[in-house]
PDB file of C-alpha atoms in Angstrom:
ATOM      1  CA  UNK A   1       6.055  15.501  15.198  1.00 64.00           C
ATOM      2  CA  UNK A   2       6.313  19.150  14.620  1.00 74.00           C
ATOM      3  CA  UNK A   3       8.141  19.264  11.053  1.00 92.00           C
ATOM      4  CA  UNK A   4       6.492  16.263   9.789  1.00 97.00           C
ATOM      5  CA  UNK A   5       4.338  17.172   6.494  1.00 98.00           C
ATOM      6  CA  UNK A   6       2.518  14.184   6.382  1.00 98.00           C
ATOM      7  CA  UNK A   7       1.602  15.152  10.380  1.00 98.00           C
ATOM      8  CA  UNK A   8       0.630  19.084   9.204  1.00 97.00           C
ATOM      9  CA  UNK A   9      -1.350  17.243   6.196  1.00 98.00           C
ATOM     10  CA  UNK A  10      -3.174  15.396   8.976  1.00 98.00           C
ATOM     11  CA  UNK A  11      -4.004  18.474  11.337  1.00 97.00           C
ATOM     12  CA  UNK A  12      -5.004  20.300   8.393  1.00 97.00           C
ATOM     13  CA  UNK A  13      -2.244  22.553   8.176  1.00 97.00           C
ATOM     14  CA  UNK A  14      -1.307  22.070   4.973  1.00 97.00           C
ATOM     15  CA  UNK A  15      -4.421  21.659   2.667  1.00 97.00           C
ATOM     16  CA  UNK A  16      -4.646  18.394   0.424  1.00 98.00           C
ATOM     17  CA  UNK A  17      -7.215  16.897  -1.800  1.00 98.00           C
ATOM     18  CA  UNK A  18      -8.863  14.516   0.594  1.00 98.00           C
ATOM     19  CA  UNK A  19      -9.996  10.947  -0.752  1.00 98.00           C
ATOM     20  CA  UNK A  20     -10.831   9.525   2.356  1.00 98.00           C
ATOM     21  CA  UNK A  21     -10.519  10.381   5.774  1.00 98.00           C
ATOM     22  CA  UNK A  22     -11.647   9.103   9.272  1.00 97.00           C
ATOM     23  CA  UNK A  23     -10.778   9.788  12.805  1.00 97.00           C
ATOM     24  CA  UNK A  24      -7.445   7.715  12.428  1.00 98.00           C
ATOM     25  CA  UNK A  25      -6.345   7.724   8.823  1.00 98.00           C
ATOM     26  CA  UNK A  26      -5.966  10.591   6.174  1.00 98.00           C
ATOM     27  CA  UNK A  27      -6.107   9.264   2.302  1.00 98.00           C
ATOM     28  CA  UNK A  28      -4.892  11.953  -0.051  1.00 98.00           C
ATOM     29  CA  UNK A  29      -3.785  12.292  -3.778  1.00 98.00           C
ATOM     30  CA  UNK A  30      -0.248  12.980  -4.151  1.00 97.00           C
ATOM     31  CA  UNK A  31       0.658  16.103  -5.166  1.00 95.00           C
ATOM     32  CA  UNK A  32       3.446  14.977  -7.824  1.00 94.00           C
ATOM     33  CA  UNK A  33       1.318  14.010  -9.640  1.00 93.00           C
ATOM     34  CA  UNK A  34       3.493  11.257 -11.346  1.00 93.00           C
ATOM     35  CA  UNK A  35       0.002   9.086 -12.018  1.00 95.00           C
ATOM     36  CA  UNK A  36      -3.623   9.876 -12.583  1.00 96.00           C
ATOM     37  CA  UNK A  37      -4.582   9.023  -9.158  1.00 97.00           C
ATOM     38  CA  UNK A  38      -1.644   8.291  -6.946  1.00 97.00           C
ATOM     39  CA  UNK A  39      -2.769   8.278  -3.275  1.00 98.00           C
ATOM     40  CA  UNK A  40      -1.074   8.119  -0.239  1.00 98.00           C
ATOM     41  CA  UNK A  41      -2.705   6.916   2.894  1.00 98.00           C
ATOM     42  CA  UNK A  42      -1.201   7.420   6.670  1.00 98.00           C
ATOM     43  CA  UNK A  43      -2.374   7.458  10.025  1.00 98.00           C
ATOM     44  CA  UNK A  44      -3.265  10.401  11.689  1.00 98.00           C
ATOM     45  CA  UNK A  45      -0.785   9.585  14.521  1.00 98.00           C
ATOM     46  CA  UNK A  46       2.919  10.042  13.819  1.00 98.00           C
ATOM     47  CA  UNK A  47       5.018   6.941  13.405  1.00 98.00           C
ATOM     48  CA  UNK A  48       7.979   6.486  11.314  1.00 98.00           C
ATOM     49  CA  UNK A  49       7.953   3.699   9.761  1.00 98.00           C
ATOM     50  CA  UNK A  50       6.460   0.267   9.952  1.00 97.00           C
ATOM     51  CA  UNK A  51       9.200  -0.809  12.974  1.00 97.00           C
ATOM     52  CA  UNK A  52       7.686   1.644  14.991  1.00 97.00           C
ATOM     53  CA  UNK A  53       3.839   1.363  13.622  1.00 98.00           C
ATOM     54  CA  UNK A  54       1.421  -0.527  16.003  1.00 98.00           C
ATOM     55  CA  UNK A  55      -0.224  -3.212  14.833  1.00 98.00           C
ATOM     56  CA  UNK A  56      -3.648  -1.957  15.352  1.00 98.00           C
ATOM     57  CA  UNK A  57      -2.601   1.269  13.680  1.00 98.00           C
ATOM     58  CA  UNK A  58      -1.060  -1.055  10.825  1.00 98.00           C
ATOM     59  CA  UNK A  59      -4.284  -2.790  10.935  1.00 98.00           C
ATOM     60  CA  UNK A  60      -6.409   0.286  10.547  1.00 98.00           C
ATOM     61  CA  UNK A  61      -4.005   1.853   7.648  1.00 98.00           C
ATOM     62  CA  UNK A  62      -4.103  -1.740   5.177  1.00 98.00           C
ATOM     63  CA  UNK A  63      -8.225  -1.403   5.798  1.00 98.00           C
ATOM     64  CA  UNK A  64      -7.795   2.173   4.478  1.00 98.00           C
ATOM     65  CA  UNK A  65      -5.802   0.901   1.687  1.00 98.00           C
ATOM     66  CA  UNK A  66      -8.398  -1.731   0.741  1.00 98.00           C
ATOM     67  CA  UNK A  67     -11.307  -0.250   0.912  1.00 98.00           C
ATOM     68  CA  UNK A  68      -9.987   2.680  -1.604  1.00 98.00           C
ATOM     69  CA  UNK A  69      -8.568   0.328  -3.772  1.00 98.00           C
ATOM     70  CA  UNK A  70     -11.974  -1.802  -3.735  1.00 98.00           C
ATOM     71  CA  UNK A  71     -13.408   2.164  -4.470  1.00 98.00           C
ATOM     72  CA  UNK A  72     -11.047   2.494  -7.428  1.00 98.00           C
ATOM     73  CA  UNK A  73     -11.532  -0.874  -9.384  1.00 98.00           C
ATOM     74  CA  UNK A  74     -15.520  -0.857  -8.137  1.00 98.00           C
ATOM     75  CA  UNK A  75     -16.510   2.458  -8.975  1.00 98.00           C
ATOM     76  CA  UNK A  76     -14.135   4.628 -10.495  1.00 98.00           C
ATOM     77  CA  UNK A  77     -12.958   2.166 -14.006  1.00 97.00           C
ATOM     78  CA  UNK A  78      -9.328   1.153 -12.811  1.00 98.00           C
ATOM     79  CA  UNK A  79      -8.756  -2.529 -13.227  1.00 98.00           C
ATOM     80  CA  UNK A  80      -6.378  -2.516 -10.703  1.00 98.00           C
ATOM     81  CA  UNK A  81      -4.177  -1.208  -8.363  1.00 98.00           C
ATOM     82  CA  UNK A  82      -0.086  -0.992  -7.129  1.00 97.00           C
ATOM     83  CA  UNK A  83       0.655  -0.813  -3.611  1.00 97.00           C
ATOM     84  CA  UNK A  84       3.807  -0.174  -2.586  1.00 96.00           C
ATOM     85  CA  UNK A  85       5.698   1.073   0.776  1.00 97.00           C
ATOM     86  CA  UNK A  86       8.805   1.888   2.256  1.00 97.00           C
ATOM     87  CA  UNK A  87      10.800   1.666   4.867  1.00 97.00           C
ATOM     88  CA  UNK A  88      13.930   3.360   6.108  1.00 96.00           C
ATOM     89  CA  UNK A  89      16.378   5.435   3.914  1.00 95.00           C
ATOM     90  CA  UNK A  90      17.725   2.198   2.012  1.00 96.00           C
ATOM     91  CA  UNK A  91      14.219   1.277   1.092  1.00 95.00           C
ATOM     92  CA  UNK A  92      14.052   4.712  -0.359  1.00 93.00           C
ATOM     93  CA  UNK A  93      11.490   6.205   2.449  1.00 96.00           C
ATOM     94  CA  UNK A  94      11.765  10.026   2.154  1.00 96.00           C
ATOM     95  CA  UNK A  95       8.923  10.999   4.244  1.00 97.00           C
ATOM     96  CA  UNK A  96       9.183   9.222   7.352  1.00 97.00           C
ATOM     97  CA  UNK A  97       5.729   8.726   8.334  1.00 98.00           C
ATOM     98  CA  UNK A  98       4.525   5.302   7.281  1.00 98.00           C
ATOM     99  CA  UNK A  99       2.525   6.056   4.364  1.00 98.00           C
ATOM    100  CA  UNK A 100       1.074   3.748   1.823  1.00 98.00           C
ATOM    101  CA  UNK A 101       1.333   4.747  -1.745  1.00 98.00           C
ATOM    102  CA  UNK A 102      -1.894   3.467  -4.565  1.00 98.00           C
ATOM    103  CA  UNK A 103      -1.208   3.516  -8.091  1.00 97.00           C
ATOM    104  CA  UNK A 104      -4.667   2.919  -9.742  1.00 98.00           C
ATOM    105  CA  UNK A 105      -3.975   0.485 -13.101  1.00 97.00           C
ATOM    106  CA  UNK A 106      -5.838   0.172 -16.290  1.00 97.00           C
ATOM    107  CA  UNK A 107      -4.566  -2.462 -18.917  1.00 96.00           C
ATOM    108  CA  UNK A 108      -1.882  -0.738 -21.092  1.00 95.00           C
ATOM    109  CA  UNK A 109      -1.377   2.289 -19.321  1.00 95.00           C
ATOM    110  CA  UNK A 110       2.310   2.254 -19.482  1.00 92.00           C
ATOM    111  CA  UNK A 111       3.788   2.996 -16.063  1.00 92.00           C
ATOM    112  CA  UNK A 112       6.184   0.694 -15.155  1.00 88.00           C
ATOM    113  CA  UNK A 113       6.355   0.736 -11.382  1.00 84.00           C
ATOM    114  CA  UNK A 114       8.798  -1.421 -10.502  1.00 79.00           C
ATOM    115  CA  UNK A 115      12.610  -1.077 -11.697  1.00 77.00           C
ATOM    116  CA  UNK A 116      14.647  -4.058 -12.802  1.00 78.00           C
ATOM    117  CA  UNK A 117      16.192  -6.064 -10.231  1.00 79.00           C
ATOM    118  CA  UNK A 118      19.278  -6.794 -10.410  1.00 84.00           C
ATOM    119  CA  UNK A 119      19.624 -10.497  -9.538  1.00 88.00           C
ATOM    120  CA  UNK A 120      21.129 -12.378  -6.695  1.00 92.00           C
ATOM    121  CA  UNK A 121      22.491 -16.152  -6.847  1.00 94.00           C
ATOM    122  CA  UNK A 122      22.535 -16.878  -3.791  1.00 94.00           C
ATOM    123  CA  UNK A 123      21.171 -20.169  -3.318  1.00 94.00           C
ATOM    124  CA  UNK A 124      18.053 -20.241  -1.317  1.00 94.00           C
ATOM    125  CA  UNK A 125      18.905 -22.516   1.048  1.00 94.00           C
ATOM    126  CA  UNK A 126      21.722 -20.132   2.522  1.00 94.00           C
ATOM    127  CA  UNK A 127      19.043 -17.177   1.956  1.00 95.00           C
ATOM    128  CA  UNK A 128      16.795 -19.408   3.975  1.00 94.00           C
ATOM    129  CA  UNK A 129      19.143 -20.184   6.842  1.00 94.00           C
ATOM    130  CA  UNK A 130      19.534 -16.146   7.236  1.00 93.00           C
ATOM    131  CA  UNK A 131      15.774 -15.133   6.475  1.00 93.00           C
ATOM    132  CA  UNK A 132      13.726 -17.865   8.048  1.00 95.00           C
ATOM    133  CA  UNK A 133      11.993 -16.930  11.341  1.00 94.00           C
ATOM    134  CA  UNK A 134      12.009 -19.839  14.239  1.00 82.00           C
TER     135      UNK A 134
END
């Protein structure tokens, strides 16, 4: 896609500060730099979001995802990690190329990644009849 950044990231258009990279994903800390860390991973090949994704793509970015997490607990003194990702303008996507975002943790660090929910009481058997797949 020609005015995708994540795809000019990936042909090396834009520079970025490479974590990992192989022929089909790019790994790369984000430039916000909102946490010590914070990584986004994507596949080299353009797709939207995770509707559109491939499963073998899918497949190949989630490997990505876990082996640099295993890097960042294993190696570089995180004791853990956040992985989050989204999907769609609701979800709050605002780059849409599926991307995967790692927050590397330590104990105490004080980010607070997720935001209050705000509650739904809804009983679950109703959400159930609606969500469950047959």
């Amino acid at each position: 896609m020609n005015d995708c950044i994540f795809c000019k990231i990936a042909k090396g258009e834009i520079p970025c500060y490479k974590v990992y990279e192989d022929d089909k994903v790019l790994a790369f800390l984000d430039i916000a730099q909102d946490a010590f860390g914070h990584t986004v991973v994507i596949p080299k090949k353009h797709f939207a979001n995770i509707f559109e994704c491939d499963e073998e793509t899918l497949s190949t970015c989630i490997s990505a995802v876990k082996k640099i997490s295993n890097h960042y607990v294993n190696h570089c003194g995180f004791e853990g990690v956040n992985i989050s990702n989204n999907n769609g303008k609701a979800a709050g996507q605002t780059v849409h190329h599926i991307h995967f975002h790692i927050i590397p943790r330590k104990s105490g660090d004080g980010i607070n990644i997720y935001n209050e929910l705000a509650g739904d009481n809804t009983p679950l058997d109703k959400q159930l009849e609606l969500l469950k797949l047959n």
